[in-house]
């Protein structure tokens, strides 16, 4: 507890944009998020009052960080499970637990578990050498993947020094995501199911609610996420990435933290995913997940080629062009392809808000030209 | 400019809840608000990364603070005008200017100027002694008033050591507020006119839009605020507190900063007043001021009597009771009557959202009992 305010201290390991936006939400709840940053220039470290520098793979750094926190949580999946278990054994409250988080850290274990649970996933098998890779498959590293890294569509690119699986390539209509939050008490709240639009393995747009999704499929996706959160013992957010296929839904990947597919909730849902994650790990009752507008579109802002107007000038142009679009910049240096922010548009008509969001993201990436 | 991000640095003198909520808005714009705090426990100092300690009446402290800021602005009206002029003369961009801010610092000058402009205000006159005070009047200190301080309804309470005015007490139906933002470029954006509900000189509720306000009166209030912002040369926000009387609108007071009557805009308007203030002082194009729901109600959370459940427990009870209400806590120690936060409810029906907001504020003040 923060003795100055009488309110809890949440520590988040990792200080990227997810921690940055969680800090914004924490402020409303009377808190100040403590972040463990790798460098003072990390997105959240630039804006938070309570920044500790340290390596998230160093148990002593984690121990020091956890001291005085009511709960420790994560903005990524890269903290070794044995460190999380050590902290928990020493009395630190850590959510999600090492046992739950394991299913985001090990793609093989996740698939084995989901298979046992009878949850539909693409067919897969472990491979040990390049010779094992054949057929129309995608190759995935069992651990360490992120934003398209650790996933190969061409077997000749594969890094065979890592533990790998192959997964059948299935015909997909589109990708969806189901986001839920679960508290230690066991309350689960589900957000409307969204469509995620990917380019080169990176999410570029999110449409909420997923346009034209039949109600029964939306409910199926939410129930699937609720069941996973409950049976895997997740506390905090669980994002379930799904393939919408002619044969039904298939689970692609899991994340247990605020997720890119939920950034639209900042303005588009009554409770943002960042506030919801805090409420969940603090065992507060969950917030209303309802939409604030009939159609919400989020587009990621990826860094463009060097040159042209500054990001500040681009912002001027964008605000002159669309006074209603909401901008979130992460405080990052612009590098080609790097996620440096996102934009959200809200309204009555999905085509319209989508085109506004995409145009806004392009103006921030390329300038007004 | 912040060389790490390529985005501007805004410095805000004062680190109370207005600076705290402005910092939240700054984060979305890729910035980190620099605040000048009186103590490390000020509401904004608890959550911002770039906190300088210093006295806002000390010119050298202001000079040091301003170094490296693209623009300096305020979360209160208490910086001496001569200091603001000195900074401006030394090349610091300060908004609002000393000339504009003067009309919030001196109630006599404000009334003289508004009288010259032909803007309707209650009849008033300066007084120099208690013997001068007669009739059905309210007595106001010319400078230094805030949240009901410096205003006396009983002449025997008056602090006659200060420069005073008396103002006729006029029959009022209710109080209104018109909030606008103006950029150096001259763009002005007006928010919907709201009703403010006062108790003991302190704003306790804000209803947006003002229920049952005829369209022509709303437009008159907005035009009046736009005219004042333009003619007084305001840059940033201008809040115009108004009396709705049987004889028409009368201006009560002015503020040139984010204002309690605009807290509802965080969720209730497409652009919050805090983002709008930043956009205005940075000469960005103004954001959309449209409502996000047909009815928005804000209630201030005032500190209650000591004892009973902790603020954290109260928050649990409130969230269980109303999953949709939005809470903003300012990181302040609870003291009876002190504004420690606010709550906002949004929906279709004003009576309903008002009752939710009032009930939520009471639960945070008194506990669930």
XYZ file of C-alpha atoms in Angstrom:
738
model
C 0.000 0.000 0.000
C 1.092 3.526 -0.751
C 0.930 5.171 2.680
C 0.532 8.602 1.072
C -2.735 7.627 -0.594
C -4.028 4.498 1.154
C -4.202 2.809 -2.242
C -2.384 -0.251 -3.566
C 0.918 -0.316 -5.436
C 0.936 -2.407 -8.597
C 4.335 -3.247 -10.049
C 4.572 -4.026 -13.738
C 7.636 -5.826 -15.074
C 8.444 -4.247 -18.413
C 8.034 -0.596 -19.356
C 6.879 -0.564 -22.956
C 3.679 0.923 -24.313
C 1.490 -1.535 -22.419
C 2.926 -0.352 -19.109
C 2.722 3.239 -20.335
C -1.013 2.947 -20.987
C -1.538 0.949 -17.789
C 0.030 3.839 -15.883
C -2.515 6.204 -17.435
C -5.280 3.948 -16.154
C -3.636 3.572 -12.748
C -3.676 7.345 -12.244
C -7.492 7.396 -12.410
C -7.646 4.711 -9.726
C -5.531 6.901 -7.434
C -2.420 4.827 -8.031
C 0.996 5.313 -9.562
C 2.204 2.255 -11.474
C 5.676 1.062 -10.521
C 7.534 -0.155 -13.602
C 10.661 -2.236 -14.049
C 12.365 -0.715 -17.070
C 15.333 -1.964 -19.056
C 16.354 1.608 -19.932
C 15.291 5.098 -18.781
C 13.983 5.730 -22.314
C 11.409 2.920 -22.264
C 7.925 4.249 -23.117
C 6.547 3.915 -19.592
C 9.766 5.057 -17.940
C 9.396 8.401 -19.726
C 6.053 9.109 -18.038
C 5.842 7.196 -14.735
C 6.947 8.523 -11.346
C 8.012 5.184 -9.893
C 10.567 3.713 -12.284
C 13.096 1.060 -11.278
C 15.807 0.030 -13.704
C 16.669 -3.627 -13.947
C 16.801 -6.787 -15.968
C 13.613 -8.852 -15.947
C 15.665 -12.051 -16.148
C 17.591 -11.173 -12.958
C 15.868 -12.643 -9.899
C 17.506 -10.209 -7.502
C 16.330 -7.257 -9.591
C 12.807 -8.723 -9.535
C 12.980 -9.231 -5.751
C 14.048 -5.645 -5.149
C 11.369 -4.422 -7.520
C 8.629 -6.450 -5.826
C 9.373 -5.071 -2.364
C 6.436 -2.859 -1.351
C 4.236 -3.913 -4.274
C 0.780 -5.247 -3.425
C 0.873 -7.215 -6.647
C 3.383 -7.747 -9.450
C 2.261 -8.198 -13.042
C 3.784 -8.046 -16.528
C 3.750 -6.112 -19.774
C 5.367 -9.056 -21.598
C 5.817 -12.832 -21.265
C 9.591 -12.920 -20.946
C 10.106 -13.313 -17.193
C 11.417 -16.838 -16.541
C 8.844 -19.034 -14.841
C 11.319 -20.149 -12.151
C 11.801 -16.512 -11.106
C 8.042 -16.010 -10.831
C 7.805 -19.185 -8.735
C 10.649 -17.989 -6.509
C 8.916 -14.645 -5.904
C 5.606 -16.354 -5.160
C 7.334 -18.744 -2.742
C 8.751 -15.716 -0.938
C 5.251 -14.297 -0.468
C 4.997 -11.898 -3.400
C 1.575 -11.804 -5.045
C 2.226 -12.290 -8.768
C -0.520 -12.315 -11.415
C -0.731 -14.100 -13.738
C 0.982 -17.003 -11.962
C 3.924 -18.865 -13.448
C 1.654 -21.849 -14.073
C -0.801 -19.794 -16.131
C 1.844 -17.734 -17.906
C 3.622 -20.917 -18.983
C 0.985 -21.416 -21.669
C 2.019 -18.131 -23.298
C 5.717 -18.918 -22.951
C 5.634 -22.364 -24.475
C 3.652 -22.870 -27.652
C 4.035 -26.620 -27.418
C 2.677 -26.844 -23.875
C -0.189 -24.538 -24.836
C -1.165 -26.791 -27.745
C -0.901 -29.932 -25.657
C -3.089 -28.434 -22.970
C -5.687 -27.038 -25.345
C -5.759 -30.381 -27.133
C -6.473 -32.144 -23.821
C -9.228 -29.642 -23.138
C -10.793 -30.395 -26.518
C -10.399 -26.804 -27.652
C -10.112 -26.533 -31.447
C -6.613 -25.660 -32.676
C -4.880 -26.205 -36.013
C -3.179 -29.612 -36.258
C 0.435 -29.396 -35.137
C 3.453 -31.527 -34.234
C 6.922 -30.960 -32.820
C 9.850 -31.077 -35.242
C 13.504 -31.596 -34.478
C 15.183 -30.964 -37.837
C 14.569 -29.200 -41.117
C 14.059 -32.582 -42.753
C 10.975 -32.999 -40.551
C 9.331 -29.945 -42.088
C 7.144 -30.815 -45.032
C 3.707 -30.101 -46.406
C 1.820 -26.823 -46.258
C 2.834 -25.767 -42.781
C 3.911 -22.782 -40.762
C 6.910 -23.273 -38.482
C 6.914 -21.684 -35.018
C 9.554 -21.440 -32.326
C 8.175 -22.956 -29.125
C 9.296 -19.952 -27.092
C 10.446 -16.357 -27.542
C 8.219 -15.358 -30.469
C 6.591 -11.942 -30.682
C 4.993 -9.782 -33.394
C 5.782 -12.181 -36.212
C 9.241 -13.077 -34.930
C 9.719 -16.794 -34.314
C 7.210 -17.667 -37.028
C 8.299 -18.846 -40.478
C 6.212 -19.452 -43.568
C 9.244 -20.536 -45.596
C 11.074 -23.564 -44.095
C 14.415 -22.408 -45.513
C 14.329 -19.360 -43.195
C 13.846 -21.424 -40.050
C 16.234 -21.045 -37.135
C 16.779 -24.736 -36.413
C 18.764 -24.030 -33.261
C 15.453 -23.584 -31.428
C 12.735 -25.954 -30.287
C 10.149 -25.898 -33.070
C 6.660 -27.007 -33.965
C 4.924 -27.114 -37.310
C 1.282 -26.221 -37.675
C -0.976 -26.942 -40.636
C -1.862 -23.926 -42.744
C -5.599 -23.748 -42.704
C -7.886 -21.682 -44.913
C -8.971 -18.710 -42.806
C -11.630 -16.119 -43.460
C -10.104 -13.661 -41.068
C -8.561 -13.388 -37.606
C -10.529 -12.590 -34.479
C -9.595 -11.910 -30.864
C -11.535 -12.561 -27.670
C -10.389 -10.577 -24.634
C -11.465 -11.421 -21.105
C -10.289 -10.471 -17.635
C -10.441 -12.704 -14.583
C -9.953 -11.805 -10.932
C -8.599 -14.087 -8.163
C -12.147 -14.149 -6.791
C -13.090 -15.803 -10.093
C -15.131 -13.065 -11.696
C -14.662 -13.001 -15.469
C -15.645 -10.155 -17.792
C -15.613 -10.562 -21.578
C -15.166 -7.780 -24.138
C -16.968 -7.824 -27.476
C -15.104 -10.059 -29.957
C -13.029 -8.086 -32.464
C -11.546 -8.645 -35.894
C -7.790 -8.201 -36.145
C -6.235 -7.390 -39.504
C -2.645 -8.605 -39.912
C 0.091 -7.628 -42.345
C 3.350 -9.566 -42.362
C 2.527 -11.138 -39.017
C 1.891 -7.755 -37.369
C -1.529 -6.569 -36.300
C -2.304 -3.365 -38.201
C -6.031 -2.833 -37.553
C -8.643 -3.914 -35.029
C -12.377 -3.605 -35.689
C -14.765 -3.676 -32.731
C -17.141 -5.380 -32.758
C -15.992 -7.820 -35.489
C -18.134 -6.776 -38.471
C -20.839 -9.228 -39.457
C -19.848 -11.848 -36.894
C -22.867 -14.062 -36.179
C -23.993 -13.731 -32.555
C -23.554 -17.455 -31.896
C -19.940 -17.404 -33.087
C -19.215 -14.326 -30.956
C -20.672 -16.069 -27.918
C -18.689 -19.213 -28.720
C -15.454 -17.176 -28.864
C -16.246 -15.447 -25.559
C -17.142 -18.722 -23.868
C -13.956 -20.282 -25.149
C -11.907 -17.402 -23.680
C -13.803 -17.577 -20.380
C -13.225 -21.304 -20.160
C -9.506 -20.888 -20.923
C -9.118 -18.105 -18.348
C -10.826 -20.233 -15.733
C -9.199 -23.599 -16.451
C -5.715 -22.164 -16.927
C -6.159 -20.090 -13.749
C -5.429 -16.787 -15.442
C -5.617 -13.663 -13.289
C -5.600 -10.429 -15.261
C -6.280 -10.169 -18.964
C -6.357 -13.092 -21.362
C -6.344 -12.362 -25.091
C -7.245 -15.334 -27.279
C -6.205 -14.922 -30.913
C -8.530 -16.916 -33.143
C -8.784 -18.031 -36.750
C -12.259 -17.757 -38.240
C -12.295 -20.732 -40.654
C -14.953 -22.394 -42.795
C -14.831 -25.248 -40.262
C -15.289 -22.988 -37.246
C -13.051 -21.191 -34.764
C -9.478 -22.292 -34.111
C -7.252 -20.901 -31.361
C -4.025 -19.419 -32.703
C -2.199 -17.888 -29.726
C -2.749 -16.684 -26.150
C -1.508 -13.586 -24.316
C -1.965 -12.803 -20.612
C -1.556 -9.035 -20.418
C -3.009 -5.954 -22.087
C -2.966 -6.783 -25.782
C -2.803 -4.847 -29.036
C -6.215 -6.269 -29.958
C -7.643 -4.385 -26.934
C -6.218 -0.886 -27.454
C -9.575 0.193 -28.901
C -11.082 -0.184 -25.414
C -9.423 3.025 -24.159
C -12.141 5.089 -25.804
C -14.319 2.344 -27.268
C -15.320 0.416 -24.147
C -16.687 1.708 -20.873
C -13.696 0.152 -19.089
C -10.334 0.119 -20.864
C -8.344 -3.119 -20.911
C -5.638 -1.335 -18.908
C -8.007 -0.408 -16.080
C -9.525 -3.882 -16.301
C -6.131 -5.561 -15.925
C -5.442 -3.463 -12.815
C -8.873 -4.250 -11.401
C -8.332 -7.960 -12.050
C -4.880 -8.287 -10.483
C -6.078 -6.209 -7.486
C -9.177 -8.401 -7.112
C -11.469 -5.414 -7.602
C -14.833 -6.183 -9.209
C -14.592 -6.094 -13.010
C -15.686 -3.037 -14.990
C -18.354 -2.743 -17.663
C -16.997 -4.033 -21.000
C -19.762 -2.518 -23.132
C -19.027 -0.518 -26.279
C -19.250 3.291 -26.121
C -20.110 3.566 -29.837
C -21.574 1.195 -32.428
C -18.317 1.001 -34.414
C -14.741 1.376 -33.204
C -11.604 1.018 -35.333
C -8.006 1.032 -34.146
C -5.005 1.267 -36.461
C -1.408 0.829 -35.394
C 1.051 3.549 -36.320
C 4.198 1.914 -37.662
C 7.373 3.892 -38.089
C 7.942 4.974 -41.703
C 11.044 5.748 -43.723
C 13.313 8.479 -42.340
C 12.850 12.018 -43.631
C 9.822 14.162 -44.276
C 7.960 16.196 -41.671
C 8.610 15.553 -37.970
C 6.167 13.501 -35.933
C 5.025 16.767 -34.301
C 4.240 18.318 -37.705
C 2.404 15.165 -38.746
C 0.305 15.409 -35.616
C -0.634 19.014 -36.521
C -1.745 17.919 -39.970
C -3.697 14.964 -38.627
C -5.516 17.054 -36.006
C -6.421 19.624 -38.660
C -7.687 16.839 -40.907
C -9.677 14.842 -38.321
C -10.506 16.589 -35.022
C -12.219 13.481 -33.650
C -9.558 10.804 -34.052
C -7.808 9.757 -30.827
C -4.025 9.476 -30.920
C -1.777 7.436 -28.635
C 1.952 7.877 -29.105
C 4.327 5.672 -27.151
C 7.323 7.968 -26.790
C 9.448 5.803 -29.069
C 12.076 6.816 -31.570
C 10.705 6.260 -35.064
C 12.183 3.211 -36.838
C 10.720 1.650 -39.986
C 8.090 -0.938 -39.072
C 8.247 -0.260 -35.314
C 4.915 0.242 -33.541
C 5.212 3.851 -32.356
C 1.572 4.466 -31.501
C -2.014 3.807 -32.438
C -5.100 5.765 -33.400
C -8.761 5.086 -32.694
C -11.863 6.344 -34.472
C -15.414 5.872 -33.196
C -18.786 6.342 -34.836
C -21.909 4.808 -36.264
C -20.525 3.174 -39.403
C -17.643 0.686 -39.441
C -16.481 1.445 -42.987
C -16.244 5.114 -42.113
C -14.412 4.743 -38.798
C -12.086 2.172 -40.328
C -11.145 4.445 -43.172
C -10.594 7.327 -40.721
C -8.332 5.209 -38.509
C -6.309 3.846 -41.431
C -5.911 7.309 -42.920
C -4.855 8.778 -39.574
C -2.252 6.053 -39.052
C -0.910 6.683 -42.549
C -0.675 10.438 -41.920
C 1.382 9.788 -38.795
C 3.605 7.309 -40.628
C 4.125 9.172 -43.876
C 3.083 12.756 -43.306
C 0.256 14.552 -45.083
C 1.506 14.030 -48.698
C 11.399 19.650 -27.520
C 12.080 16.320 -25.905
C 14.981 14.982 -27.978
C 14.089 11.405 -27.000
C 10.668 11.620 -28.643
C 10.724 14.610 -30.995
C 7.647 15.939 -29.204
C 7.136 19.146 -27.236
C 7.612 19.637 -23.497
C 4.758 21.407 -21.731
C 5.481 22.705 -18.239
C 2.580 23.181 -15.856
C 3.026 25.367 -12.810
C 1.156 23.676 -9.970
C 0.821 19.931 -9.425
C -2.692 19.390 -8.113
C -5.380 17.224 -9.669
C -5.619 19.420 -12.773
C -1.953 18.818 -13.557
C -2.414 15.143 -12.654
C -5.184 14.716 -15.214
C -3.330 16.864 -17.765
C -0.382 14.476 -17.444
C -2.689 11.564 -18.293
C -3.727 13.405 -21.458
C -0.136 14.363 -22.278
C 0.914 10.701 -22.284
C -1.476 9.961 -25.178
C 0.067 12.804 -27.169
C 3.497 11.225 -26.713
C 4.513 13.765 -24.092
C 5.415 13.759 -20.423
C 4.074 16.799 -18.576
C 6.673 18.680 -16.537
C 5.128 19.920 -13.289
C 6.261 22.489 -10.737
C 5.163 21.028 -7.408
C 5.146 22.602 -3.976
C 5.689 19.202 -2.333
C 6.579 15.693 -3.571
C 3.135 14.539 -2.394
C 1.153 16.834 -4.694
C -1.336 14.829 -6.767
C 0.557 15.243 -10.047
C 3.974 14.835 -8.422
C 2.935 11.335 -7.337
C 2.415 10.194 -10.931
C 4.546 12.317 -13.288
C 8.104 11.510 -14.376
C 9.282 15.094 -14.718
C 8.650 16.782 -11.372
C 10.458 19.914 -10.226
C 9.977 21.197 -6.698
C 9.646 24.916 -6.203
C 7.575 27.861 -5.129
C 5.339 29.303 -7.829
C 5.828 32.799 -6.383
C 9.628 32.561 -6.745
C 10.749 33.979 -10.098
C 14.043 32.083 -10.060
C 12.225 28.804 -9.460
C 9.931 29.622 -12.381
C 12.912 30.488 -14.604
C 14.658 27.208 -13.832
C 11.425 25.331 -14.385
C 10.768 26.971 -17.749
C 14.179 26.060 -19.162
C 13.641 23.473 -21.896
C 9.850 23.858 -21.921
C 8.235 24.617 -25.272
C 5.400 26.290 -23.397
C 4.585 26.998 -19.755
C 1.009 26.914 -18.479
C -0.804 26.729 -15.133
C -3.022 24.534 -13.006
C -4.035 27.559 -10.867
C -4.179 31.363 -11.054
C -1.697 32.149 -8.290
C 1.482 32.940 -10.210
C 2.144 36.693 -9.879
C 1.567 38.562 -13.140
C 4.945 40.310 -12.950
C 6.690 36.928 -12.892
C 4.784 35.793 -15.968
C 5.727 39.049 -17.714
C 9.363 38.580 -16.738
C 9.422 35.065 -18.179
C 7.731 36.220 -21.378
C 10.227 39.090 -21.722
C 13.030 36.530 -21.447
C 11.574 34.562 -24.362
C 9.545 31.898 -22.549
C 6.255 31.051 -24.235
C 3.621 31.311 -21.482
C -0.081 30.607 -22.008
C -2.359 32.118 -20.918
C -0.465 35.431 -20.911
C -0.219 37.642 -17.837
C -2.593 40.111 -19.497
C -5.294 37.488 -19.975
C -4.757 35.759 -16.648
C -5.122 39.093 -14.846
C -8.891 38.881 -15.315
C -8.962 35.712 -13.232
C -6.632 37.145 -10.609
C -8.495 40.381 -10.031
C -12.270 40.230 -9.679
C -12.536 44.007 -9.849
C -10.597 44.311 -13.106
C -12.641 41.452 -14.563
C -15.906 43.210 -13.737
C -14.683 46.532 -15.080
C -13.593 44.918 -18.331
C -16.753 42.871 -18.785
C -18.823 45.985 -18.021
C -16.947 47.889 -20.763
C -17.578 45.000 -23.145
C -21.294 45.169 -22.387
C -21.306 41.613 -21.071
C -24.071 41.039 -18.488
C -22.793 40.707 -14.910
C -24.502 41.230 -11.550
C -24.308 44.853 -10.331
C -21.225 45.379 -8.171
C -19.124 48.070 -6.520
C -15.845 48.247 -4.645
C -16.034 48.659 -0.846
C -13.362 49.891 1.502
C -14.885 49.275 4.938
C -17.489 47.109 6.620
C -19.713 50.198 6.934
C -19.886 50.264 3.130
C -21.506 46.833 3.049
C -25.285 47.036 3.045
C -28.240 45.590 1.231
C -28.669 42.060 -0.053
C -25.131 41.535 -1.262
C -22.379 38.989 -1.419
C -18.900 40.202 -0.507
C -15.896 38.969 -2.505
C -12.177 39.447 -2.060
C -10.756 40.986 -5.232
C -7.955 38.404 -5.331
C -6.977 35.063 -3.864
C -10.417 33.419 -3.727
C -10.933 29.764 -4.604
C -13.621 27.110 -4.040
C -15.801 29.340 -1.878
C -12.896 30.946 -0.025
C -12.793 34.734 -0.345
C -16.584 34.884 -0.716
C -18.865 35.904 2.153
C -22.631 35.861 2.347
C -22.613 37.283 5.906
C -20.874 40.690 6.146
C -19.817 40.033 9.753
C -17.510 37.231 8.519
C -15.704 39.455 6.043
C -11.918 39.770 6.156
C -11.703 43.577 5.844
C -7.928 43.531 5.551
C -8.376 42.671 1.842
C -9.509 44.618 -1.184
C -13.218 43.852 -1.515
C -16.173 44.246 -3.803
C -19.862 43.736 -3.115
C -22.140 42.176 -5.684
C -25.926 42.221 -5.702
C -27.569 38.920 -4.859
C -29.721 38.083 -7.800
C -32.435 35.461 -8.070
C -30.921 32.559 -9.958
C -32.540 29.484 -11.424
C -29.304 27.554 -11.514
C -25.630 27.880 -12.394
C -24.193 27.053 -15.795
C -20.685 26.871 -17.212
C -19.437 27.456 -20.744
C -16.022 25.982 -21.532
C -14.028 26.944 -24.604
C -10.434 26.522 -25.734
C -8.518 28.959 -27.903
C -5.205 28.490 -29.700
C -2.645 31.211 -30.512
C -3.670 30.766 -34.152
C -7.114 31.947 -33.025
C -9.105 28.746 -33.398
C -11.781 28.431 -30.704
C -13.671 25.255 -29.820
C -16.704 25.311 -27.516
C -17.953 22.432 -25.356
C -21.653 21.866 -24.741
C -22.915 24.156 -21.949
C -23.282 22.365 -18.602
C -25.208 22.866 -15.386
C -23.089 23.075 -12.235
C -24.674 22.253 -8.891
C -23.092 24.054 -5.936
C -23.199 23.360 -2.204
C -21.629 25.830 0.197
C -19.766 27.536 -2.625
C -18.245 24.260 -3.839
C -19.223 22.570 -7.078
C -20.614 19.130 -6.262
C -22.196 18.002 -9.540
C -21.953 18.829 -13.226
C -24.632 17.797 -15.732
C -23.749 17.716 -19.429
C -25.470 18.957 -21.418
C -27.373 21.326 -19.059
C -30.797 19.646 -18.835
C -33.628 21.492 -20.558
C -31.488 24.454 -21.576
C -33.111 26.152 -24.568
C -30.873 25.970 -27.641
C -30.755 29.758 -28.025
C -29.541 30.214 -24.437
C -26.892 27.514 -24.910
C -25.675 29.248 -28.075
C -25.692 32.608 -26.278
C -23.517 31.166 -23.487
C -21.089 29.630 -25.982
C -20.881 32.842 -28.010
C -20.259 34.819 -24.853
C -17.390 32.490 -23.890
C -15.946 32.613 -27.420
C -16.099 36.402 -27.394
C -14.424 36.582 -23.985
C -11.665 34.150 -25.015
C -11.007 36.173 -28.150
C -11.206 39.690 -26.712
C -9.249 38.862 -23.553
C -6.647 37.054 -25.677
C -6.953 33.768 -23.787
C -4.815 30.865 -24.985
C -5.785 27.523 -23.492
C -9.049 26.824 -21.738
C -11.502 29.468 -20.569
C -14.298 28.415 -18.219
C -17.079 30.978 -17.853
C -19.253 30.404 -14.772
C -22.735 31.772 -15.405
C -25.917 32.481 -13.485
C -29.101 31.458 -15.273
C -31.547 34.146 -14.064
C -35.111 35.099 -14.983
C -33.551 38.145 -16.673
C -31.064 36.122 -18.688
C -27.449 34.985 -18.308
C -25.020 36.769 -15.994
C -21.285 36.052 -15.818
C -20.159 35.051 -12.344
C -16.461 34.140 -12.589
C -13.772 33.187 -15.114
C -11.035 30.543 -14.993
C -8.262 30.024 -17.554
C -7.202 26.424 -17.034
C -8.815 22.985 -16.893
C -11.849 23.477 -14.664
C -13.960 21.311 -12.378
C -16.962 22.028 -14.624
C -15.090 20.206 -17.425
C -14.035 16.976 -15.691
C -16.967 15.196 -17.343
C -15.185 15.619 -20.703
C -12.635 12.867 -19.884
C -15.182 10.220 -20.842
C -18.102 12.385 -21.895
C -16.581 14.376 -24.762
C -14.589 13.143 -27.739
C -11.697 15.373 -26.598
C -11.108 15.853 -22.879
C -10.544 19.360 -21.560
C -7.050 18.270 -20.503
C -6.055 17.195 -24.015
C -7.749 20.310 -25.378
C -5.744 22.582 -23.086
C -2.516 20.945 -24.261
C -3.578 21.228 -27.898
C -4.436 24.893 -27.391
C -1.214 25.964 -25.671
C 0.803 23.993 -28.258
C -1.132 25.626 -31.123
C -2.330 22.230 -32.366
C -5.724 22.252 -34.098
C -8.547 21.879 -31.564
C -10.218 18.502 -30.944
C -13.844 17.498 -31.388
C -15.897 18.721 -28.400
C -18.938 16.549 -29.128
C -20.614 14.445 -26.444
C -19.947 10.687 -26.399
C -23.331 9.929 -24.772
C -26.665 11.764 -24.563
C -26.323 12.356 -20.793
C -23.183 12.717 -18.683
C -23.069 13.454 -14.954
C -20.005 14.183 -12.845
C -20.000 14.274 -9.042
C -17.109 15.436 -6.912
C -15.907 13.131 -4.166
C -15.388 15.173 -1.020
C -13.482 13.762 1.930
C -15.793 12.463 4.676
C -15.399 12.076 8.418
C -12.496 9.933 9.587
C -13.154 6.257 10.320
C -15.074 3.560 8.528
C -13.775 1.496 5.631
C -10.597 2.576 3.824
C -10.798 4.330 0.483
C -9.621 1.087 -1.122
C -12.469 -0.885 0.462
C -14.942 1.784 -0.610
C -13.677 1.463 -4.148
C -14.306 -2.317 -4.022
C -17.867 -1.747 -2.872
C -18.493 0.913 -5.499
C -17.133 -1.225 -8.344
C -19.307 -4.147 -7.202
C -22.320 -1.832 -7.061
C -21.821 -0.012 -10.388
C -19.403 -1.583 -12.913
C -19.889 1.283 -15.363
C -19.098 4.354 -13.264
C -15.717 5.949 -13.958
C -13.605 6.898 -10.950
C -10.848 9.494 -10.753
C -8.925 9.683 -7.493
C -6.386 12.452 -7.010
C -3.913 10.751 -4.666
C -4.838 13.066 -1.799
C -5.059 12.301 1.890
C -8.722 12.302 2.903
C -9.773 15.394 4.877
C -13.401 16.385 5.508
C -14.700 18.546 2.671
C -11.541 18.233 0.557
C -12.016 17.307 -3.114
C -10.280 13.925 -3.297
C -11.658 12.752 -6.619
C -14.618 12.680 -8.931
C -16.860 10.126 -10.593
C -18.585 10.194 -13.971
C -21.600 8.260 -15.217
C -22.788 8.216 -18.826
C -25.974 7.010 -20.441
C -29.233 7.805 -22.148
C -31.166 9.370 -19.282
C -29.931 12.325 -17.215
C -31.895 11.476 -14.063
C -30.420 8.006 -14.091
C -26.790 8.979 -14.716
C -27.071 11.779 -12.172
C -28.337 9.470 -9.493
C -25.578 6.956 -10.306
C -22.872 9.635 -10.071
C -24.214 11.070 -6.817
C -24.539 7.630 -5.275
C -21.019 6.670 -6.371
C -19.554 9.842 -4.873
C -21.399 9.154 -1.617
C -20.103 5.573 -1.502
C -16.531 6.849 -1.852
C -17.095 9.508 0.805
C -19.025 7.500 3.359
C -18.559 3.847 2.489
C -21.300 1.435 1.517
C -23.460 1.822 4.702
